[in-house]
C-alpha cells in the first residue's frame, strides 16, 4: 500500500506540469487568434496598398497556354507587283520608268515585245543583271521569251495575264497588281503610294469603267476582228472579218481604261478562273477591238462579289480628245500643273526624255538622273546604293494629294456611286 502511494505520487507531479503547460498553450493560442482576427478587421476597414498591388494568381492553364505571337514587322505595309511593258525603241523609256518606280518591297516584271530588236532585249536583260540593287534584292524579272503584242488586239490582254501568272508563281507576298507601259511615269514616290494604300482594304480594285459604250457598240462590240499577233511572228494591225455579231445577252458589256490597279484576289480569279466567267469572256474578247479597255471591266462588273470591290478610277492623269481618239495627248511642260492638280499616282503618255520628266524627277520624286527614286529604304553613299530597312517608309507631299484622291474615290464606291453602272 505504501509502495502504491509512492508510485501515484511519483506520476502526479509530471501530470500537473503537463496540464499547466497545456492550459497555458490553449490560452496563448486563443489570445493570438483574437489579436489576429482584430488585426485583420482593422486591415479590412483601412485601405491597404498591399492588397491593391497583389498580382493575380497564376494557374497551370495560364502557364501552358502559348503567348500570342508578336506582330509581324511591316505587316501593315502593302506590296505592289508591276508589269512595265514596251515595244520597239522603248528600251530607254522602260529603263527610266523602272528606276522611277523601284522599291525593294515590290515585284517587277518587264517586257519588251517581239517587235523590239533582239539587241534591245538582250541589253535590257544585261542591265538588270548588272544593276547591284536589282541583283541583291532579286525582285526584277524580265520576260525573255518575248510575246507579240498588238495594242488594239487581244494579245495585249494575253501579255497582261502572262505577267500576272508569273507574279503569282514567283511570290505570294504582294497585294496589288499594276500594269504600266514604258510611256507611263509616276507622279508620286513609291513611299507615297505604299503609305496611301496601307490603310485600304486589300480587296479594292481601281478600274475605270462604264456600261455606256456609245459609239463603241457599233465600232468595237459588233465587228469581228482577227489579231495576227496570235499566230504571226511579225507585227501587223488587226483586221475585220464579217459578218457583224449581235450584242451578248449572257453578260453586260463594260469599257474603260486599259491601265488598272488590281487586287491579288482579282488576279487569282482571272488566272485560275474557278468559275467559267473569266474564260468565257476571254474567248469573247478575242475578236473585240481594243479588248484591253473592256475585258477586265466586264469580268469585274459581271461578278457580284467583285463588283462590290471596284473603284471607278485608273489613278492616272491622261489628256484625251473629246470624243477620245485611239491615243491620248502626249504630255509636256505645259501639262505639269494639271498633272499635279489631278492628284493622280501616274500619268501618260510621255516622249523619251521629255523635259517634263526632269521636272517630275526634281520636284515630285526627288530623283537624280540615272538613279533610283529615294525612299526610307535607301542607304549607302551615294544615296540608295545600298538597301537599308525595306519597311521604313518616308511619305512626302505626294502622299497627301494621293490620300485625298483615294479617300474621295473609295467613299463614292462605298455608297455604290458610279460603280458598275
Tab-separated table of C-alpha atoms in Angstrom:
chain	number	residue	atom	x	y	z
A	1	UNK	CA	0.000	0.000	0.000
A	2	UNK	CA	2.820	2.353	0.868
A	3	UNK	CA	4.601	1.465	-2.380
A	4	UNK	CA	1.388	2.135	-4.355
A	5	UNK	CA	1.097	5.562	-2.719
A	6	UNK	CA	4.665	6.372	-3.660
A	7	UNK	CA	4.025	5.322	-7.327
A	8	UNK	CA	0.984	7.617	-7.610
A	9	UNK	CA	2.954	10.442	-6.028
A	10	UNK	CA	5.762	9.767	-8.496
A	11	UNK	CA	3.476	10.405	-11.552
A	12	UNK	CA	1.418	13.208	-10.010
A	13	UNK	CA	3.979	15.961	-10.407
A	14	UNK	CA	4.625	15.407	-14.168
A	15	UNK	CA	0.873	15.281	-14.773
A	16	UNK	CA	0.354	18.612	-13.036
A	17	UNK	CA	3.191	20.196	-15.053
A	18	UNK	CA	1.864	18.904	-18.415
A	19	UNK	CA	-1.661	20.078	-17.603
A	20	UNK	CA	-0.403	23.535	-16.690
A	21	UNK	CA	1.561	23.801	-19.909
A	22	UNK	CA	-1.477	22.667	-21.963
A	23	UNK	CA	-3.752	25.215	-20.304
A	24	UNK	CA	-1.179	27.965	-20.920
A	25	UNK	CA	-0.757	26.982	-24.583
A	26	UNK	CA	-4.508	26.905	-25.225
A	27	UNK	CA	-4.908	30.288	-23.561
A	28	UNK	CA	-1.993	31.692	-25.574
A	29	UNK	CA	-3.405	30.484	-28.916
A	30	UNK	CA	-6.769	31.990	-28.071
A	31	UNK	CA	-5.192	35.342	-27.349
A	32	UNK	CA	-3.128	35.184	-30.601
A	33	UNK	CA	-6.184	34.179	-32.640
A	34	UNK	CA	-8.156	37.049	-31.176
A	35	UNK	CA	-5.393	39.528	-31.881
A	36	UNK	CA	-5.038	38.190	-35.486
A	37	UNK	CA	-8.771	38.489	-36.117
A	38	UNK	CA	-8.841	42.019	-34.699
A	39	UNK	CA	-5.806	42.955	-36.776
A	40	UNK	CA	-7.434	41.571	-39.941
A	41	UNK	CA	-10.560	43.503	-39.118
A	42	UNK	CA	-8.529	46.669	-38.875
A	43	UNK	CA	-6.821	45.864	-42.199
A	44	UNK	CA	-10.201	45.183	-43.813
A	45	UNK	CA	-11.541	48.553	-42.676
A	46	UNK	CA	-8.416	50.523	-43.601
A	47	UNK	CA	-7.375	50.841	-47.280
A	48	UNK	CA	-4.499	48.504	-47.953
A	49	UNK	CA	-1.864	49.420	-50.516
A	50	UNK	CA	-0.509	45.903	-50.341
A	51	UNK	CA	-3.867	44.382	-51.236
A	52	UNK	CA	-4.343	46.545	-54.321
A	53	UNK	CA	-0.895	45.703	-55.673
A	54	UNK	CA	-1.207	41.966	-55.348
A	55	UNK	CA	-0.695	40.009	-58.566
A	56	UNK	CA	-3.361	37.747	-59.971
A	57	UNK	CA	-2.563	34.142	-59.066
A	58	UNK	CA	-1.301	32.056	-61.964
A	59	UNK	CA	-2.951	28.778	-62.824
A	60	UNK	CA	-1.410	25.854	-64.632
A	61	UNK	CA	-3.604	26.509	-67.684
A	62	UNK	CA	-2.202	30.039	-67.923
A	63	UNK	CA	1.352	28.794	-67.793
A	64	UNK	CA	0.951	26.219	-70.541
A	65	UNK	CA	-1.040	28.474	-72.946
A	66	UNK	CA	1.403	29.947	-75.509
A	67	UNK	CA	1.616	33.730	-75.669
A	68	UNK	CA	0.239	35.394	-78.830
A	69	UNK	CA	2.928	35.873	-81.483
A	70	UNK	CA	4.377	39.376	-81.828
A	71	UNK	CA	3.083	41.448	-84.744
A	72	UNK	CA	4.972	40.909	-87.984
A	73	UNK	CA	7.375	43.640	-88.965
A	74	UNK	CA	5.913	45.654	-91.818
A	75	UNK	CA	2.713	43.599	-91.788
A	76	UNK	CA	0.564	46.670	-92.476
A	77	UNK	CA	2.683	47.828	-95.425
A	78	UNK	CA	1.347	46.550	-98.763
A	79	UNK	CA	3.397	45.403	-101.720
A	80	UNK	CA	2.831	46.052	-105.401
A	81	UNK	CA	3.500	43.819	-108.371
A	82	UNK	CA	4.225	45.744	-111.558
A	83	UNK	CA	4.167	44.926	-115.236
A	84	UNK	CA	6.103	47.502	-117.282
A	85	UNK	CA	5.816	46.762	-120.981
A	86	UNK	CA	7.313	48.293	-124.094
A	87	UNK	CA	7.911	47.736	-127.759
A	88	UNK	CA	10.443	48.664	-130.420
A	89	UNK	CA	12.531	51.673	-129.389
A	90	UNK	CA	11.218	51.711	-125.794
A	91	UNK	CA	14.332	50.415	-124.025
A	92	UNK	CA	15.453	53.749	-122.567
A	93	UNK	CA	11.929	54.803	-121.610
A	94	UNK	CA	11.278	51.492	-119.872
A	95	UNK	CA	14.600	51.643	-118.027
A	96	UNK	CA	13.888	55.152	-116.756
A	97	UNK	CA	10.346	54.277	-115.682
A	98	UNK	CA	11.623	51.196	-113.838
A	99	UNK	CA	14.131	53.331	-111.899
A	100	UNK	CA	11.442	55.867	-111.034
A	101	UNK	CA	9.118	53.106	-109.756
A	102	UNK	CA	11.615	50.930	-107.911
A	103	UNK	CA	11.234	49.882	-104.277
A	104	UNK	CA	12.733	46.746	-102.663
A	105	UNK	CA	9.344	45.720	-101.250
A	106	UNK	CA	7.718	45.468	-104.677
A	107	UNK	CA	7.961	42.983	-107.534
A	108	UNK	CA	8.570	43.912	-111.167
A	109	UNK	CA	8.037	42.097	-114.446
A	110	UNK	CA	9.395	43.931	-117.503
A	111	UNK	CA	8.684	43.043	-121.107
A	112	UNK	CA	9.849	44.255	-124.492
A	113	UNK	CA	7.610	42.657	-127.098
A	114	UNK	CA	8.653	40.586	-130.069
A	115	UNK	CA	8.695	43.609	-132.365
A	116	UNK	CA	11.624	45.090	-130.423
A	117	UNK	CA	15.027	44.089	-131.802
A	118	UNK	CA	16.842	41.218	-130.125
A	119	UNK	CA	19.686	43.606	-129.285
A	120	UNK	CA	17.324	45.783	-127.198
A	121	UNK	CA	16.009	42.803	-125.281
A	122	UNK	CA	19.491	41.458	-124.618
A	123	UNK	CA	20.601	44.908	-123.468
A	124	UNK	CA	17.678	45.132	-121.032
A	125	UNK	CA	18.497	41.701	-119.613
A	126	UNK	CA	22.148	42.688	-119.224
A	127	UNK	CA	21.303	45.938	-117.423
A	128	UNK	CA	19.045	44.151	-114.950
A	129	UNK	CA	21.737	41.572	-114.250
A	130	UNK	CA	24.389	44.255	-113.666
A	131	UNK	CA	22.297	46.598	-111.504
A	132	UNK	CA	23.587	45.933	-107.954
A	133	UNK	CA	20.312	46.616	-106.103
A	134	UNK	CA	18.235	44.562	-108.546
A	135	UNK	CA	20.680	41.671	-108.204
A	136	UNK	CA	20.823	41.843	-104.410
A	137	UNK	CA	17.059	42.073	-103.841
A	138	UNK	CA	16.080	39.845	-106.779
A	139	UNK	CA	12.687	41.440	-107.390
A	140	UNK	CA	13.058	42.446	-111.055
A	141	UNK	CA	12.206	39.760	-113.619
A	142	UNK	CA	12.327	40.060	-117.400
A	143	UNK	CA	10.134	38.006	-119.721
A	144	UNK	CA	12.911	36.823	-122.015
A	145	UNK	CA	10.683	34.796	-124.328
A	146	UNK	CA	9.004	37.875	-125.769
A	147	UNK	CA	5.337	37.954	-126.728
A	148	UNK	CA	3.882	39.567	-129.816
A	149	UNK	CA	1.646	42.404	-128.616
A	150	UNK	CA	-0.828	44.436	-130.653
A	151	UNK	CA	-2.408	47.292	-128.703
A	152	UNK	CA	-5.837	47.015	-130.334
A	153	UNK	CA	-5.950	43.230	-130.181
A	154	UNK	CA	-6.304	40.537	-127.513
A	155	UNK	CA	-2.551	39.879	-127.483
A	156	UNK	CA	-2.165	42.767	-125.052
A	157	UNK	CA	-4.657	41.095	-122.707
A	158	UNK	CA	-2.765	37.815	-123.112
A	159	UNK	CA	0.514	39.545	-122.241
A	160	UNK	CA	-1.013	41.098	-119.100
A	161	UNK	CA	-2.383	37.724	-118.000
A	162	UNK	CA	1.020	36.166	-118.678
A	163	UNK	CA	2.685	38.694	-116.358
A	164	UNK	CA	0.008	38.086	-113.701
A	165	UNK	CA	0.657	34.350	-113.826
A	166	UNK	CA	4.411	34.885	-113.475
A	167	UNK	CA	3.943	37.165	-110.482
A	168	UNK	CA	1.583	34.702	-108.784
A	169	UNK	CA	4.093	31.911	-109.293
A	170	UNK	CA	7.146	33.902	-108.199
A	171	UNK	CA	5.786	35.385	-104.988
A	172	UNK	CA	2.902	35.191	-102.523
A	173	UNK	CA	3.688	38.432	-100.728
A	174	UNK	CA	2.160	41.125	-102.920
A	175	UNK	CA	-1.239	42.780	-102.633
A	176	UNK	CA	-1.946	44.722	-105.845
A	177	UNK	CA	-1.003	44.341	-109.498
A	178	UNK	CA	-0.338	47.486	-111.571
A	179	UNK	CA	0.158	47.438	-115.335
A	180	UNK	CA	2.052	50.298	-116.966
A	181	UNK	CA	3.733	50.964	-120.280
A	182	UNK	CA	7.155	52.432	-120.919
A	183	UNK	CA	5.331	55.685	-121.778
A	184	UNK	CA	3.910	55.964	-118.241
A	185	UNK	CA	5.613	57.771	-115.376
A	186	UNK	CA	4.855	58.081	-111.649
A	187	UNK	CA	3.768	61.391	-110.101
A	188	UNK	CA	4.390	60.165	-106.533
A	189	UNK	CA	7.154	58.164	-104.893
A	190	UNK	CA	6.676	54.522	-104.007
A	191	UNK	CA	6.802	55.514	-100.336
A	192	UNK	CA	3.845	57.833	-101.035
A	193	UNK	CA	1.984	55.018	-102.759
A	194	UNK	CA	2.753	52.397	-100.093
A	195	UNK	CA	1.732	54.806	-97.336
A	196	UNK	CA	-1.548	55.653	-99.065
A	197	UNK	CA	-2.504	52.018	-99.702
A	198	UNK	CA	-1.537	50.819	-96.217
A	199	UNK	CA	-4.972	51.797	-94.869
A	200	UNK	CA	-7.003	50.350	-97.738
A	201	UNK	CA	-8.962	47.131	-97.883
A	202	UNK	CA	-6.755	44.686	-99.819
A	203	UNK	CA	-9.735	43.606	-101.956
A	204	UNK	CA	-10.215	47.028	-103.612
A	205	UNK	CA	-9.709	47.272	-107.394
A	206	UNK	CA	-9.093	50.537	-109.225
A	207	UNK	CA	-10.688	50.007	-112.641
A	208	UNK	CA	-12.087	52.873	-114.671
A	209	UNK	CA	-15.337	51.634	-116.244
A	210	UNK	CA	-18.755	52.417	-117.636
A	211	UNK	CA	-21.540	50.403	-119.245
A	212	UNK	CA	-22.269	53.288	-121.633
A	213	UNK	CA	-20.406	52.219	-124.750
A	214	UNK	CA	-21.951	54.799	-127.075
A	215	UNK	CA	-20.166	54.758	-130.412
A	216	UNK	CA	-18.140	51.738	-129.273
A	217	UNK	CA	-21.168	49.473	-129.667
A	218	UNK	CA	-21.096	49.843	-133.422
A	219	UNK	CA	-17.361	50.370	-133.899
A	220	UNK	CA	-15.963	47.849	-131.420
A	221	UNK	CA	-18.523	45.483	-129.917
A	222	UNK	CA	-20.287	44.317	-133.062
A	223	UNK	CA	-17.433	43.993	-135.607
A	224	UNK	CA	-15.444	40.763	-135.609
A	225	UNK	CA	-11.665	41.218	-135.790
A	226	UNK	CA	-8.604	38.993	-136.019
A	227	UNK	CA	-5.299	39.828	-134.358
A	228	UNK	CA	-2.393	38.453	-136.446
A	229	UNK	CA	-0.244	38.656	-133.336
A	230	UNK	CA	-1.944	35.440	-132.209
A	231	UNK	CA	-0.276	33.440	-134.960
A	232	UNK	CA	2.284	35.629	-136.779
A	233	UNK	CA	5.874	36.444	-135.758
A	234	UNK	CA	5.740	39.889	-137.371
A	235	UNK	CA	3.523	42.650	-136.015
A	236	UNK	CA	0.632	43.863	-138.122
A	237	UNK	CA	-2.607	45.604	-137.219
A	238	UNK	CA	-5.863	43.810	-136.549
A	239	UNK	CA	-8.281	43.341	-139.454
A	240	UNK	CA	-12.047	42.971	-139.643
A	241	UNK	CA	-13.982	39.924	-140.823
A	242	UNK	CA	-17.709	39.632	-141.487
A	243	UNK	CA	-20.478	39.477	-140.722
A	244	UNK	CA	-21.081	41.609	-137.612
A	245	UNK	CA	-22.346	39.889	-134.477
A	246	UNK	CA	-25.193	40.817	-132.183
A	247	UNK	CA	-24.644	42.129	-128.673
A	248	UNK	CA	-24.406	39.498	-125.924
A	249	UNK	CA	-27.298	38.684	-123.603
A	250	UNK	CA	-25.419	36.363	-121.203
A	251	UNK	CA	-23.408	39.244	-119.723
A	252	UNK	CA	-23.285	43.042	-119.729
A	253	UNK	CA	-20.509	44.873	-121.568
A	254	UNK	CA	-18.319	47.460	-119.839
A	255	UNK	CA	-15.496	49.629	-121.151
A	256	UNK	CA	-12.880	51.924	-119.668
A	257	UNK	CA	-9.126	52.327	-119.268
A	258	UNK	CA	-6.510	49.726	-120.145
A	259	UNK	CA	-4.491	50.731	-117.047
A	260	UNK	CA	-5.542	49.313	-113.687
A	261	UNK	CA	-4.648	48.546	-110.085
A	262	UNK	CA	-5.962	45.040	-109.414
A	263	UNK	CA	-6.158	43.233	-106.079
A	264	UNK	CA	-4.384	39.919	-105.709
A	265	UNK	CA	-7.785	38.245	-105.207
A	266	UNK	CA	-8.969	39.585	-108.566
A	267	UNK	CA	-5.766	38.467	-110.294
A	268	UNK	CA	-6.122	34.965	-108.846
A	269	UNK	CA	-9.709	34.857	-110.084
A	270	UNK	CA	-8.884	35.756	-113.688
A	271	UNK	CA	-5.873	33.407	-113.792
A	272	UNK	CA	-7.340	30.376	-112.006
A	273	UNK	CA	-10.946	31.015	-113.043
A	274	UNK	CA	-12.732	28.746	-110.554
A	275	UNK	CA	-15.951	29.609	-112.365
A	276	UNK	CA	-16.195	29.904	-116.130
A	277	UNK	CA	-16.765	33.660	-116.477
A	278	UNK	CA	-13.113	34.747	-116.981
A	279	UNK	CA	-12.543	32.092	-119.669
A	280	UNK	CA	-15.834	32.752	-121.445
A	281	UNK	CA	-15.157	36.475	-121.610
A	282	UNK	CA	-11.563	35.904	-122.689
A	283	UNK	CA	-12.794	33.944	-125.706
A	284	UNK	CA	-15.454	36.558	-126.451
A	285	UNK	CA	-12.937	39.418	-126.380
A	286	UNK	CA	-10.553	37.574	-128.695
A	287	UNK	CA	-12.499	39.139	-131.564
A	288	UNK	CA	-13.141	42.519	-129.924
A	289	UNK	CA	-11.378	45.746	-130.962
A	290	UNK	CA	-9.254	47.249	-128.159
A	291	UNK	CA	-10.147	44.461	-125.751
A	292	UNK	CA	-7.618	45.667	-123.093
A	293	UNK	CA	-10.084	48.504	-122.398
A	294	UNK	CA	-13.006	46.135	-121.884
A	295	UNK	CA	-12.063	42.646	-120.707
A	296	UNK	CA	-11.125	43.356	-117.082
A	297	UNK	CA	-14.025	45.782	-116.633
A	298	UNK	CA	-16.555	43.249	-117.911
A	299	UNK	CA	-15.166	40.440	-115.743
A	300	UNK	CA	-15.261	42.574	-112.588
A	301	UNK	CA	-18.720	44.048	-113.103
A	302	UNK	CA	-20.379	40.754	-114.076
A	303	UNK	CA	-19.152	39.057	-110.914
A	304	UNK	CA	-21.454	40.068	-107.999
A	305	UNK	CA	-18.701	39.726	-105.398
A	306	UNK	CA	-16.029	41.549	-107.388
A	307	UNK	CA	-18.414	44.328	-108.431
A	308	UNK	CA	-18.542	45.462	-104.791
A	309	UNK	CA	-14.779	45.999	-104.781
A	310	UNK	CA	-14.463	48.217	-107.864
A	311	UNK	CA	-13.420	51.850	-107.556
A	312	UNK	CA	-14.095	53.803	-110.750
A	313	UNK	CA	-10.637	55.194	-111.460
A	314	UNK	CA	-7.343	54.137	-113.018
A	315	UNK	CA	-5.334	56.578	-110.817
A	316	UNK	CA	-3.867	58.092	-113.999
A	317	UNK	CA	-3.714	61.569	-115.436
A	318	UNK	CA	-4.436	61.190	-119.164
A	319	UNK	CA	-5.356	64.005	-121.539
A	320	UNK	CA	-7.885	62.907	-124.191
A	321	UNK	CA	-9.620	64.498	-127.123
A	322	UNK	CA	-13.399	64.757	-126.929
A	323	UNK	CA	-14.561	62.324	-128.173
A	324	UNK	CA	-11.448	60.269	-127.385
A	325	UNK	CA	-9.223	59.065	-130.213
A	326	UNK	CA	-7.169	55.877	-130.233
A	327	UNK	CA	-4.287	57.518	-128.380
A	328	UNK	CA	-4.192	60.314	-125.766
A	329	UNK	CA	-2.249	63.562	-125.999
A	330	UNK	CA	1.489	63.456	-125.426
A	331	UNK	CA	2.186	65.344	-122.198
A	332	UNK	CA	4.727	68.157	-121.861
A	333	UNK	CA	5.864	71.009	-119.621
A	334	UNK	CA	2.574	72.882	-120.105
A	335	UNK	CA	0.705	69.960	-118.518
A	336	UNK	CA	2.692	69.978	-115.260
A	337	UNK	CA	0.199	71.962	-113.172
A	338	UNK	CA	-2.744	69.891	-114.415
A	339	UNK	CA	-0.930	66.660	-113.596
A	340	UNK	CA	-0.190	67.784	-110.042
A	341	UNK	CA	-3.710	69.161	-109.558
A	342	UNK	CA	-5.171	65.783	-110.592
A	343	UNK	CA	-3.515	64.147	-107.520
A	344	UNK	CA	-3.059	61.034	-109.674
A	345	UNK	CA	-0.398	58.436	-108.955
A	346	UNK	CA	0.652	58.065	-112.613
A	347	UNK	CA	0.478	59.952	-115.895
A	348	UNK	CA	0.775	59.085	-119.569
A	349	UNK	CA	1.939	59.346	-122.168
A	350	UNK	CA	5.411	60.848	-122.462
A	351	UNK	CA	8.075	61.032	-125.112
A	352	UNK	CA	11.515	59.667	-124.328
A	353	UNK	CA	13.496	62.029	-122.064
A	354	UNK	CA	10.990	64.863	-122.451
A	355	UNK	CA	11.954	67.862	-120.245
A	356	UNK	CA	8.734	67.412	-118.245
A	357	UNK	CA	10.145	64.138	-116.897
A	358	UNK	CA	13.100	66.054	-115.464
A	359	UNK	CA	10.639	68.406	-113.753
A	360	UNK	CA	8.758	65.444	-112.260
A	361	UNK	CA	12.030	63.880	-111.091
A	362	UNK	CA	13.203	67.071	-109.429
A	363	UNK	CA	10.002	68.431	-107.894
A	364	UNK	CA	7.872	65.345	-107.198
A	365	UNK	CA	10.178	62.330	-106.898
A	366	UNK	CA	13.397	63.987	-105.678
A	367	UNK	CA	15.172	61.659	-108.051
A	368	UNK	CA	18.566	62.402	-109.594
A	369	UNK	CA	19.311	61.480	-113.177
A	370	UNK	CA	20.103	57.811	-113.680
A	371	UNK	CA	19.434	56.882	-110.043
A	372	UNK	CA	16.581	55.187	-108.218
A	373	UNK	CA	13.819	57.221	-106.613
A	374	UNK	CA	14.877	57.754	-102.975
A	375	UNK	CA	12.812	56.409	-100.096
A	376	UNK	CA	13.064	55.328	-96.486
A	377	UNK	CA	14.806	52.126	-97.575
A	378	UNK	CA	17.796	53.976	-99.072
A	379	UNK	CA	21.233	53.557	-97.534
A	380	UNK	CA	24.861	53.900	-98.506
A	381	UNK	CA	26.881	56.532	-100.363
A	382	UNK	CA	25.923	57.555	-102.952
A	383	UNK	CA	22.341	57.536	-101.672
A	384	UNK	CA	20.305	54.415	-102.483
A	385	UNK	CA	23.416	52.452	-103.422
A	386	UNK	CA	22.552	50.021	-100.620
A	387	UNK	CA	19.333	48.643	-99.156
A	388	UNK	CA	18.618	49.661	-95.560
A	389	UNK	CA	15.347	48.882	-93.796
A	390	UNK	CA	12.842	47.993	-96.503
A	391	UNK	CA	9.947	48.642	-94.109
A	392	UNK	CA	10.993	52.223	-93.408
A	393	UNK	CA	8.545	54.453	-95.248
A	394	UNK	CA	9.044	58.207	-95.671
A	395	UNK	CA	5.968	59.645	-97.397
A	396	UNK	CA	6.196	63.135	-98.835
A	397	UNK	CA	3.772	65.755	-100.098
A	398	UNK	CA	2.638	63.426	-102.869
A	399	UNK	CA	1.044	61.133	-100.300
A	400	UNK	CA	-1.167	63.969	-99.046
A	401	UNK	CA	-2.552	64.610	-102.529
A	402	UNK	CA	-2.990	60.932	-103.315
A	403	UNK	CA	-4.629	60.087	-99.975
A	404	UNK	CA	-7.272	62.765	-100.502
A	405	UNK	CA	-7.989	61.455	-104.005
A	406	UNK	CA	-8.189	57.818	-102.898
A	407	UNK	CA	-10.378	58.703	-99.896
A	408	UNK	CA	-12.816	60.533	-102.156
A	409	UNK	CA	-12.910	57.712	-104.710
A	410	UNK	CA	-13.363	54.922	-102.168
A	411	UNK	CA	-16.106	56.870	-100.393
A	412	UNK	CA	-18.068	57.050	-103.650
A	413	UNK	CA	-17.667	53.323	-104.213
A	414	UNK	CA	-18.802	52.603	-100.664
A	415	UNK	CA	-22.129	54.237	-101.457
A	416	UNK	CA	-22.261	52.457	-104.856
A	417	UNK	CA	-21.946	55.741	-106.704
A	418	UNK	CA	-20.925	55.233	-110.322
A	419	UNK	CA	-19.952	51.627	-109.561
A	420	UNK	CA	-20.537	49.040	-112.318
A	421	UNK	CA	-23.285	51.163	-113.874
